[in-house]
Amino acid sequence: MGWFGKSSLSSIIQRVFGKKHAKIGIYGPPNVGKTTLANRILRDWTGDIMGSVSEIPHETRRAKWKKDVKIENGNSSLTMDIVDTPGIATKVDYKEFMNTYGLSREESRRRAKEATEGVIESIKWLEGIDGVVLVMDSTQDPFTQVNVTILGNLEARNLPVLIAANKIDEDDSSPATLKSAFPQHPVVPISALTGYNTENLYSTMVKHFSKKRRKKRR
Amino acid sequence: MTKKDNGISFNLVSRQKFQDLSSEEKLRFILKEVKKGRILVLEYGLTPTEQTSLIENTMKEIEQDTFIGVEMEGYGEDTPTFLQKLFGMGKRPRMTMIGPADLVKTVRKDDNMIQTKIIPGRGAK
Ligand SMILES: Nc1nc2c(ncn2[C@@H]2O[C@H](COP(=O)(O)OP(=O)(O)OP(=O)(O)O)[C@@H](O)[C@H]2O)c(=O)[nH]1
Ligand SMILES: [Mg+2]
C-alpha cells in the first residue's frame, strides 16, 4: 500500500479512524500472542477476526485495524479502534526461519525483508496511538529491550499502557515476575489462547483507557 | 562486517563523548561502530525516543548476509529522587550495551545485571 509517503502519519490515522474514539495499539515483541489476543477481542465483541496466527515469528508484517470495537464492563463501556501491530525486534535473521522453522531460503528472505518493514510500520503507528496493550510472554524474561523501549516511549509521552501477561496456560509461566517488574502499570495475566481471565483484561481496558488522559502534551 | 584482526573490539563510551552529540549523531555513531563488528557499552544510555529511532534505523540498514541487526540491552530511565529534582536533574538514561546481533547475545537480564555472551565461533582465536 505504501501510504506513509506524503501526508503525515497522524493525518492518515485521523482519516482512517475519524476522531472520536481511543485508538488502542496492541504492541510487543514477535510471537508473544498479539494477534491471538486481537482475534479473541474481536471474536468476543464483534464476531470478526483480525489476522493470521503462527508459531513462526513475524507472522504479522502489516498493521491491521478494526474500528468501533465496543467493549462493555458492567454499566460502562468504551468504544475503541484496535490496531494489531507487527512484532517489534532489534534484529531479524532470515536463517532463523530456515533453520528453526524449515521455510525455504527464498521464503525466509522475503519474510525477513517484510519483517523489517513491519517493525518500522509498528513504530510509525506508535505516534498516533492513544493507549497501548503491551503483550508480554510470561514464560520469558520481562526486561527485554523491546519491552523497555516501548514502555519508556509511552511513559515519556504519558500515554496509558496496560500489560497483558500472556501464555499463563503454559507450565513455566510466571505472571508474578511481570507484576513485580512493572509495578507502575496494570498487569493482567491472561491466556489469549484459552480465553482465561480475558474478562478481567476487558474491564481493566475500559477503566484504564477511559480515564481522561491527564497530562497529554500540547 | 569487516574484522581486520582476530580480536573482538569492546568499546566503552563515556558520558562526555555522548553529551556533545545530537541524537542523530549518536545513532549514526552507534550503528557505524556496530556494523564494523564492535560491541559498545554506553555509560549514559539512550532516551526512549532515541532507542525507538535506533530500532527503526537498524531495520532500515539490515542486509541479510552481512548485518542482521543489533542486540541492545539497557534499563529504563532512572527516576530522579526528590532531592535530585530539586537540583534540576531530570530523568537519566542508564548504562546500555549494544552490539551486532550475530556476535553478542543476552543470556539473562534482571533489574541489576545484564549477562551477555559472545556467540561461539565468532570469538577471538
Ligand atoms: N500457550 C499459549 N500459546 C499462545 C497464547 N497466545 C498465543 N499463543 C501462541 O503463540 C504463537 C504466536 O501467536 P501470535 O498471535 O501469532 O503472536 P504475535 O504476537 O501476533 O506474533 P507476530 O505477529 O509474529 O509478532 C502461536 O503459536 C500462538 O498459538 C497463549 O495464551 N498460550
Ligand atoms: Mg501477529
XYZ file of C-alpha atoms and ligand atoms in Angstrom:
376
model
C 0.000 0.000 0.000
C 2.825 2.338 0.883
C 0.691 5.213 2.068
C 3.175 6.530 4.546
C 4.923 8.689 1.998
C 3.430 12.156 1.664
C 0.996 13.223 4.315
C 1.909 12.864 7.938
C 1.042 9.638 9.620
C -1.213 11.214 12.192
C -3.302 12.787 9.464
C -3.609 9.387 7.833
C -4.609 7.765 11.081
C -7.079 10.573 11.518
C -8.585 9.813 8.149
C -8.667 6.083 8.751
C -10.239 6.369 12.143
C -12.062 9.668 12.380
C -11.579 11.449 15.632
C -13.991 10.107 18.171
C -12.514 7.061 19.860
C -9.474 5.904 21.699
C -7.020 4.335 19.293
C -5.543 1.399 21.120
C -2.476 -0.402 19.766
C -1.607 -3.980 20.596
C 2.174 -3.971 20.811
C 5.012 -6.245 21.813
C 7.870 -8.429 20.617
C 7.222 -11.050 17.911
C 5.353 -14.224 18.808
C 4.003 -13.163 22.200
C 0.376 -13.597 21.100
C -0.724 -10.134 19.929
C -2.824 -11.391 17.038
C -4.244 -14.240 19.100
C -5.397 -11.608 21.586
C -6.704 -9.285 18.856
C -8.690 -12.182 17.392
C -10.125 -13.006 20.782
C -11.163 -9.410 21.428
C -12.838 -9.174 18.043
C -14.454 -12.563 18.366
C -15.854 -11.643 21.779
C -17.076 -8.167 20.847
C -17.648 -8.003 17.090
C -17.602 -11.534 15.706
C -14.738 -10.842 13.273
C -11.132 -11.937 13.190
C -8.077 -9.699 12.889
C -5.431 -11.808 11.219
C -3.442 -14.992 10.972
C -1.538 -16.508 13.865
C 1.585 -18.638 13.634
C 4.269 -20.207 15.771
C 6.748 -18.648 13.333
C 7.724 -15.147 14.487
C 6.869 -12.117 12.361
C 3.610 -13.588 11.145
C 2.040 -10.122 11.232
C 4.031 -7.869 8.934
C 1.483 -5.152 8.237
C -0.576 -3.353 10.851
C -4.262 -4.293 10.808
C -7.088 -2.488 12.480
C -10.720 -2.714 13.378
C -12.768 0.384 14.072
C -15.565 0.855 16.577
C -14.985 -2.086 18.858
C -17.286 -1.540 21.783
C -16.176 -3.277 24.960
C -18.577 -3.338 27.872
C -17.875 -3.571 31.559
C -20.981 -3.613 33.695
C -22.675 -0.274 33.228
C -19.765 1.392 31.473
C -18.336 0.760 28.050
C -15.628 2.093 25.795
C -15.550 2.168 22.013
C -12.056 1.671 20.690
C -10.290 1.404 17.383
C -7.956 -1.532 17.794
C -4.684 -1.928 15.904
C -2.795 -5.222 15.744
C 0.834 -4.387 15.032
C 3.808 -6.358 13.713
C 6.141 -7.592 16.459
C 8.976 -5.192 17.246
C 12.512 -6.613 17.226
C 16.059 -5.257 17.166
C 17.219 -7.975 14.769
C 15.779 -10.116 12.007
C 17.748 -13.124 10.792
C 16.334 -14.943 7.792
C 18.412 -18.004 8.643
C 16.297 -18.498 11.732
C 13.236 -19.013 9.534
C 15.159 -21.611 7.522
C 16.924 -23.440 10.333
C 14.312 -23.345 13.063
C 11.107 -23.344 11.079
C 12.108 -25.040 7.849
C 10.995 -22.327 5.462
C 12.711 -22.257 2.087
C 15.588 -19.886 1.571
C 13.580 -17.656 -0.725
C 10.565 -17.609 1.571
C 12.784 -16.872 4.566
C 14.473 -13.962 2.868
C 11.154 -12.480 1.822
C 9.688 -12.923 5.286
C 12.743 -11.267 6.858
C 12.577 -8.306 4.488
C 8.879 -7.809 5.189
C 9.513 -8.238 8.913
C 11.960 -5.314 8.955
C 9.357 -3.181 7.174
C 6.754 -4.351 9.662
C 8.849 -3.194 12.619
C 9.180 0.233 11.032
C 5.431 0.345 10.447
C 4.715 -0.533 14.093
C 6.982 2.266 15.269
C 5.279 4.741 12.925
C 1.835 3.812 14.265
C 3.065 4.412 17.778
C 2.995 8.150 17.089
C -0.745 8.312 16.553
C -1.939 5.980 19.258
C -3.885 6.936 22.442
C -3.068 3.887 24.534
C -1.347 0.525 24.327
C -1.946 -3.041 25.374
C 1.630 -4.276 25.686
C 1.621 -8.038 25.336
C 4.399 -9.979 27.028
C 5.118 -13.679 27.108
C 5.036 -14.561 30.794
C 7.319 -17.545 30.246
C 10.140 -15.166 29.320
C 12.354 -12.546 30.961
C 10.406 -9.310 31.358
C 13.153 -6.752 30.848
C 13.830 -7.337 27.172
C 14.954 -4.283 25.289
C 11.810 -4.138 23.196
C 9.633 -4.046 26.306
C 11.874 -1.456 27.954
C 11.887 0.716 24.833
C 8.139 0.614 24.218
C 7.351 1.303 27.871
C 9.887 4.131 28.063
C 8.465 5.686 24.927
C 4.886 5.598 26.229
C 5.866 6.809 29.687
C 7.736 9.744 28.195
C 4.536 10.714 26.383
C 2.238 9.991 29.332
C 0.143 7.521 27.380
C -1.737 4.819 29.280
C -0.372 1.302 28.928
C -1.752 -1.952 30.164
C 0.432 -5.048 30.254
C -1.143 -8.331 29.198
C 0.965 -11.095 30.736
C 0.089 -13.734 28.165
C 0.502 -17.508 27.898
C -0.238 -18.191 31.549
C -1.622 -21.567 30.497
C 1.997 -22.633 29.998
C 3.550 -24.515 32.920
C 6.642 -22.348 33.182
C 4.817 -19.035 33.046
C 5.427 -16.544 35.818
C 2.994 -13.615 35.661
C 4.079 -12.598 39.175
C 7.536 -11.785 37.789
C 5.944 -9.396 35.304
C 3.838 -7.826 38.018
C 6.802 -7.074 40.208
C 8.881 -5.931 37.223
C 6.396 -3.233 36.213
C 4.632 -2.025 39.350
C 3.768 1.331 37.743
C 1.330 -0.230 35.227
C -1.651 -2.553 35.493
C -0.550 -6.121 34.684
C -3.295 -8.600 33.796
C -2.351 -12.269 33.480
C -4.230 -13.909 30.609
C -4.233 -16.725 28.154
C -5.227 -15.323 24.793
C -5.287 -18.915 23.563
C -7.809 -20.313 26.050
C -9.506 -17.042 26.967
C -8.578 -17.428 30.611
C -9.058 -14.180 32.575
C -9.866 -12.105 29.497
C -12.944 -10.648 31.275
C -10.501 -9.105 33.705
C -8.478 -7.707 30.812
C -11.605 -6.191 29.260
C -12.726 -4.471 32.445
C -9.203 -3.145 33.010
C -9.114 -1.838 29.432
C -12.404 0.008 29.874
C -11.283 1.544 33.158
C -7.715 2.330 32.203
C -8.327 3.708 28.726
C -11.438 5.733 29.616
C -9.557 7.911 32.052
C -9.193 11.377 30.681
C -5.630 11.481 29.559
C -4.403 13.548 32.387
C -1.250 15.137 31.178
C -1.476 14.875 27.444
C 1.069 17.120 25.869
C 0.214 20.132 23.730
C 31.159 -6.927 8.552
C 34.859 -6.220 8.407
C 37.170 -7.576 11.017
C 40.787 -6.690 10.447
C 42.259 -8.696 13.288
C 41.012 -11.720 15.146
C 40.059 -9.975 18.350
C 36.712 -8.528 19.194
C 36.519 -4.840 19.995
C 34.779 -3.829 23.142
C 34.391 -0.078 23.380
C 33.334 1.725 26.491
C 31.783 5.034 25.561
C 31.902 7.730 28.181
C 29.127 10.052 29.078
C 31.282 13.007 27.984
C 31.594 11.663 24.465
C 27.826 11.467 24.110
C 26.988 14.719 25.806
C 28.394 16.640 22.884
C 26.473 14.752 20.211
C 22.946 15.318 18.924
C 20.561 12.357 18.963
C 21.088 11.862 15.278
C 24.863 11.893 15.633
C 24.700 9.396 18.489
C 22.585 6.980 16.482
C 24.825 7.318 13.442
C 27.922 6.707 15.588
C 26.408 3.625 17.232
C 25.245 1.975 14.022
C 28.536 2.694 12.274
C 30.540 1.087 15.080
C 28.212 -1.878 15.445
C 28.271 -2.542 11.711
C 32.060 -2.726 11.974
C 31.576 -5.604 14.406
C 32.204 -3.667 17.581
C 30.420 -4.010 20.876
C 29.669 -0.779 22.700
C 28.940 -0.174 26.323
C 27.464 3.260 26.817
C 27.922 4.783 30.205
C 24.987 7.024 29.519
C 22.321 5.191 27.565
C 19.766 6.407 25.070
C 16.451 8.058 25.807
C 13.345 6.034 24.920
C 12.838 8.174 21.830
C 16.426 7.548 20.736
C 16.036 3.825 21.411
C 12.939 3.761 19.239
C 14.764 5.573 16.441
C 17.720 3.218 16.776
C 15.428 0.228 16.236
C 13.881 1.946 13.233
C 17.276 2.847 11.731
C 18.591 -0.652 12.403
C 15.698 -2.138 10.445
C 16.493 0.135 7.511
C 20.136 -0.961 7.491
C 19.692 -4.712 7.765
C 21.403 -6.541 4.924
C 20.575 -10.164 5.073
C 24.008 -11.739 4.754
C 26.130 -9.109 6.458
C 24.114 -7.275 9.095
C 21.145 -8.896 10.836
C 20.580 -6.160 13.379
C 21.612 -5.308 16.891
C 21.486 -6.821 20.319
C 20.781 -3.990 22.719
C 20.183 -4.178 26.427
C 19.748 -1.328 28.820
C 17.408 -0.195 31.524
C 14.600 2.280 31.712
C 15.382 5.755 32.849
C 16.333 6.479 36.415
C 13.639 8.456 38.071
C 15.303 11.292 39.927
C 14.892 11.428 43.662
C 13.149 14.377 45.203
C 16.479 15.992 46.034
C 17.873 15.469 42.547
C 14.747 17.067 41.116
C 15.270 19.992 43.426
C 18.689 20.451 41.856
C 17.235 20.361 38.390
C 18.257 16.858 37.404
C 15.825 15.165 35.072
C 15.434 11.562 34.103
C 18.685 9.967 33.045
C 19.080 7.021 30.708
C 21.181 4.265 32.216
C 24.054 2.100 31.039
C 23.399 0.275 27.795
C 25.143 -2.437 25.804
C 24.792 -2.533 22.027
C 26.451 -4.962 19.650
C 25.971 -6.811 16.379
C 23.260 -9.442 16.832
C 25.353 -12.147 15.183
C 28.175 -11.583 17.660
C 26.695 -10.933 21.062
C 23.705 -12.430 22.773
C 21.953 -11.602 26.022
C 21.882 -14.564 28.355
C 19.943 -13.063 31.183
C 18.808 -9.708 32.336
C 17.282 -8.652 35.585
C 16.882 -5.456 37.495
C 20.554 -5.162 38.350
C 22.638 -7.060 35.862
C 22.863 -7.763 32.161
C 24.632 -11.016 31.300
C 25.825 -11.363 27.737
C 27.957 -13.772 25.837
C 29.933 -13.744 22.650
C 28.446 -16.228 20.226
C 30.879 -19.159 19.901
C 32.680 -19.438 16.610
C 32.949 -15.715 16.283
C 35.075 -15.145 19.352
C 38.785 -14.322 19.419
C 41.021 -17.119 18.272
N 0.233 -21.488 25.105
C -0.165 -20.327 24.571
N 0.196 -20.019 23.320
C -0.225 -18.863 22.803
C -1.016 -17.951 23.544
N -1.269 -16.865 22.763
C -0.641 -17.112 21.575
N -0.024 -18.312 21.595
C 0.752 -18.940 20.513
O 1.904 -18.158 20.265
C 2.220 -18.171 18.875
C 2.273 -16.744 18.363
O 0.975 -16.180 18.385
P 0.601 -14.885 17.535
O -0.736 -14.416 17.992
O 0.803 -15.123 16.087
O 1.734 -13.885 18.070
P 2.032 -12.379 17.613
O 2.457 -11.656 18.827
O 0.886 -11.821 16.857
O 3.285 -12.602 16.663
P 3.825 -11.710 15.425
O 2.671 -11.347 14.570
O 4.765 -12.642 14.737
O 4.521 -10.557 16.032
C 1.164 -19.016 18.194
O 1.667 -20.318 18.055
C 0.010 -18.961 19.192
O -0.843 -20.097 19.116
C -1.389 -18.305 24.876
O -2.087 -17.592 25.616
N -0.926 -19.508 25.334
Mg 0.723 -11.127 14.968
